[in-house]
Short mmCIF file of C-alpha atoms in Angstrom, two decimals:
data_model
loop_
_atom_site.label_atom_id
_atom_site.label_comp_id
_atom_site.label_asym_id
_atom_site.label_seq_id
_atom_site.Cartn_x
_atom_site.Cartn_y
_atom_site.Cartn_z
CA MET A 80 0.30 0.26 -0.29
CA ASN A 81 2.49 2.32 0.49
CA LYS A 82 4.30 1.75 -2.87
CA SER A 83 0.74 2.52 -4.25
CA ARG A 84 0.83 6.15 -2.17
CA PHE A 85 4.58 6.90 -3.00
CA LYS A 86 3.45 6.52 -6.96
CA TYR A 87 0.58 8.62 -6.43
CA PHE A 88 2.62 11.05 -5.02
CA LEU A 89 5.12 10.98 -7.86
CA TYR A 90 2.23 10.95 -10.54
CA TYR A 91 1.09 14.27 -8.60
CA ALA A 92 4.42 15.80 -7.89
CA PHE A 93 5.25 15.35 -11.99
CA LEU A 94 1.95 16.65 -12.62
CA PHE A 95 2.45 19.99 -10.78
CA LEU A 96 5.77 20.41 -12.30
CA ILE A 97 4.72 20.08 -15.59
CA LEU A 98 1.57 22.59 -14.89
CA SER A 99 3.93 24.78 -13.43
CA PHE A 100 6.41 25.28 -16.27
CA SER A 101 3.77 25.08 -18.57
CA LEU A 102 2.71 28.21 -16.84
CA THR A 103 5.41 30.19 -16.53
CA ALA A 104 6.09 29.39 -20.35
CA CYS A 105 2.77 31.14 -21.32
CA VAL A 106 4.55 34.67 -20.04
CA LYS A 107 4.61 37.48 -22.35
CA HIS A 108 6.84 40.51 -21.38
CA GLY A 109 5.60 44.11 -22.70
CA CYS A 110 4.06 47.21 -21.69
CA THR A 111 0.69 46.84 -19.70
CA ASP A 112 0.00 50.12 -19.35
CA GLU A 113 -3.21 51.26 -21.88
CA ARG A 114 -1.87 55.08 -21.42
CA ALA A 115 1.16 54.33 -23.45
CA LEU A 116 2.19 54.30 -27.21
CA ASN A 117 3.81 50.88 -27.14
CA TRP A 118 0.63 49.08 -25.04
CA ASP A 119 0.77 45.60 -26.03
CA SER A 120 -2.61 44.09 -24.92
CA ASN A 121 -1.20 40.49 -25.20
CA ALA A 122 1.44 41.39 -22.32
CA ASN A 123 0.56 39.87 -19.11
CA LYS A 124 3.78 40.35 -17.23
CA ALA A 125 4.51 44.14 -16.25
CA GLY A 126 7.35 45.73 -18.07
CA ASN A 127 6.09 48.89 -17.58
CA SER A 128 9.87 50.50 -17.90
CA SER A 129 9.77 49.86 -21.63
CA CYS A 130 6.88 51.47 -22.19
CA ILE A 131 6.98 54.74 -24.49
CA TYR A 132 4.68 57.77 -23.61
CA THR A 133 3.80 60.71 -26.00
CA ASN A 134 6.20 63.20 -24.08
CA THR A 135 8.84 60.27 -24.17
CA PRO A 136 10.61 61.79 -27.38
CA PHE A 137 10.59 65.32 -26.29
CA ILE A 138 12.53 64.59 -23.09
CA GLY A 139 16.38 65.42 -22.52
CA ILE A 140 18.52 68.72 -23.42
CA TRP A 141 18.50 70.28 -27.08
CA LEU A 142 21.07 72.44 -28.70
CA MET A 143 19.06 74.90 -30.39
CA ASN A 144 19.73 77.66 -33.17
CA ASP A 145 17.11 80.12 -32.60
CA THR A 146 16.17 83.06 -35.19
CA ILE A 147 14.61 85.79 -32.63
CA GLN A 148 12.48 88.65 -34.23
CA SER A 149 12.09 91.68 -32.19
CA SER A 150 11.97 95.65 -31.86
CA SER A 151 15.58 95.48 -33.06
CA PRO A 152 16.99 94.12 -35.92
CA ASP A 153 16.59 89.99 -35.85
CA TYR A 154 19.37 87.89 -34.81
CA CYS A 155 20.31 84.45 -34.20
CA ARG A 156 21.67 82.77 -31.02
CA GLN A 157 22.56 79.22 -30.26
CA ASP A 158 21.02 77.95 -26.48
CA THR A 159 20.05 75.13 -24.37
CA LEU A 160 16.64 73.98 -24.12
CA ILE A 161 15.86 71.35 -21.22
CA VAL A 162 12.74 69.39 -21.26
CA ASN A 163 11.43 67.22 -18.78
CA ALA A 164 8.14 65.32 -18.07
CA VAL A 165 6.05 66.19 -15.63
CA ASP A 166 4.59 62.87 -15.10
CA THR A 167 6.15 60.25 -17.53
CA SER A 168 2.43 58.94 -18.19
CA THR A 169 0.80 61.93 -19.41
CA SER A 170 1.25 64.49 -22.12
CA LEU A 171 2.38 67.40 -19.85
CA LEU A 172 5.90 68.51 -20.30
CA ASN A 173 8.13 71.02 -18.57
CA ILE A 174 10.50 73.10 -20.90
CA THR A 175 13.14 75.27 -19.41
CA LEU A 176 13.65 78.14 -22.07
CA TYR A 177 17.25 79.88 -22.68
CA ASN A 178 16.37 82.67 -19.97
CA GLY A 179 15.88 79.52 -17.32
CA ILE A 180 11.86 80.35 -17.63
CA ASN A 181 10.08 77.27 -16.95
CA VAL A 182 7.07 76.87 -19.12
CA ASN A 183 4.38 73.72 -19.57
CA ALA A 184 3.74 72.33 -22.90
CA TYR A 185 1.07 69.93 -23.95
CA VAL A 186 1.69 66.96 -26.14
CA THR A 187 -0.49 65.46 -29.52
CA LYS A 188 1.64 62.99 -31.11
CA SER A 189 4.77 64.56 -32.61
CA ASN A 190 3.38 67.87 -31.59
CA PHE A 191 3.54 70.16 -28.74
CA THR A 192 1.45 73.14 -27.55
CA ILE A 193 2.73 75.66 -25.08
CA PRO A 194 -0.68 77.40 -23.95
CA ILE A 195 -0.30 81.35 -22.79
CA GLN A 196 0.95 81.44 -19.27
CA THR A 197 2.03 84.59 -17.87
CA ILE A 198 5.25 84.67 -15.52
CA GLY A 199 6.43 87.41 -14.30
CA GLN A 200 5.88 90.43 -16.72
CA LEU A 201 5.95 88.43 -19.98
CA THR A 202 3.26 86.02 -21.43
CA TYR A 203 4.80 82.90 -23.36
CA TYR A 204 3.13 80.94 -25.72
CA GLY A 205 3.77 78.97 -29.09
CA SER A 206 3.89 75.41 -30.55
CA GLY A 207 6.69 72.84 -31.66
CA ASN A 208 7.23 69.39 -32.65
CA GLY A 209 10.15 66.75 -32.82
CA ASN A 210 10.56 62.88 -33.56
CA GLY A 211 13.19 62.27 -30.94
CA THR A 212 16.21 62.82 -32.62
CA THR A 213 15.05 66.80 -34.06
CA LEU A 214 13.52 69.27 -32.05
CA SER A 215 11.45 72.67 -33.70
CA LEU A 216 10.17 75.63 -31.70
CA ASP A 217 8.30 78.30 -32.02
CA TYR A 218 7.03 80.80 -29.59
CA HIS A 219 6.43 84.45 -28.46
CA SER A 220 7.84 86.11 -25.31
CA GLY A 221 6.00 88.78 -24.65
CA ASP A 222 4.98 91.23 -27.53
CA LEU A 223 8.74 92.01 -27.77
CA GLN A 224 10.04 88.62 -29.19
CA HIS A 225 9.00 85.96 -31.33
CA ILE A 226 11.63 83.07 -31.22
CA ARG A 227 12.00 80.07 -33.96
CA GLY A 228 14.34 77.35 -33.27
CA SER A 229 15.48 73.89 -34.35
CA GLY A 230 17.86 71.83 -32.82
CA THR A 231 18.94 68.18 -31.91
CA ARG A 232 19.86 66.44 -28.62
CA LYS A 233 23.19 67.21 -26.48
#
């Protein structure tokens, strides 16, 4: 009788091992966050560090070549633009402009909009676009300056 019990034990232990391996083999890694651009409805293992959000291609430090139109003759300058995500799972960006002013922008696909924001004595607004390699920006700094620029990642 003990032999019979041992056979059942081995049978069930073997069955348990087979089922355990087959269930772990079905794990599909990927982005499970529905808000992400690369959300995978078939993924069943959270790999959310691989998720790409609408603001991801814009985040970074950019070397910009700007043309400034103002009340004096137009001029050009090079500057650095810093773009951060306010929250990586949303479309909200924070852009640090050449003068240290921080403005918010909202992303829609490959474009972003800087809504009207009054900071100190100046009103800022504009728009831009990018693809992860290049960035273009067109914005107003008060009534005095209209700045157009494009750049690449630093």
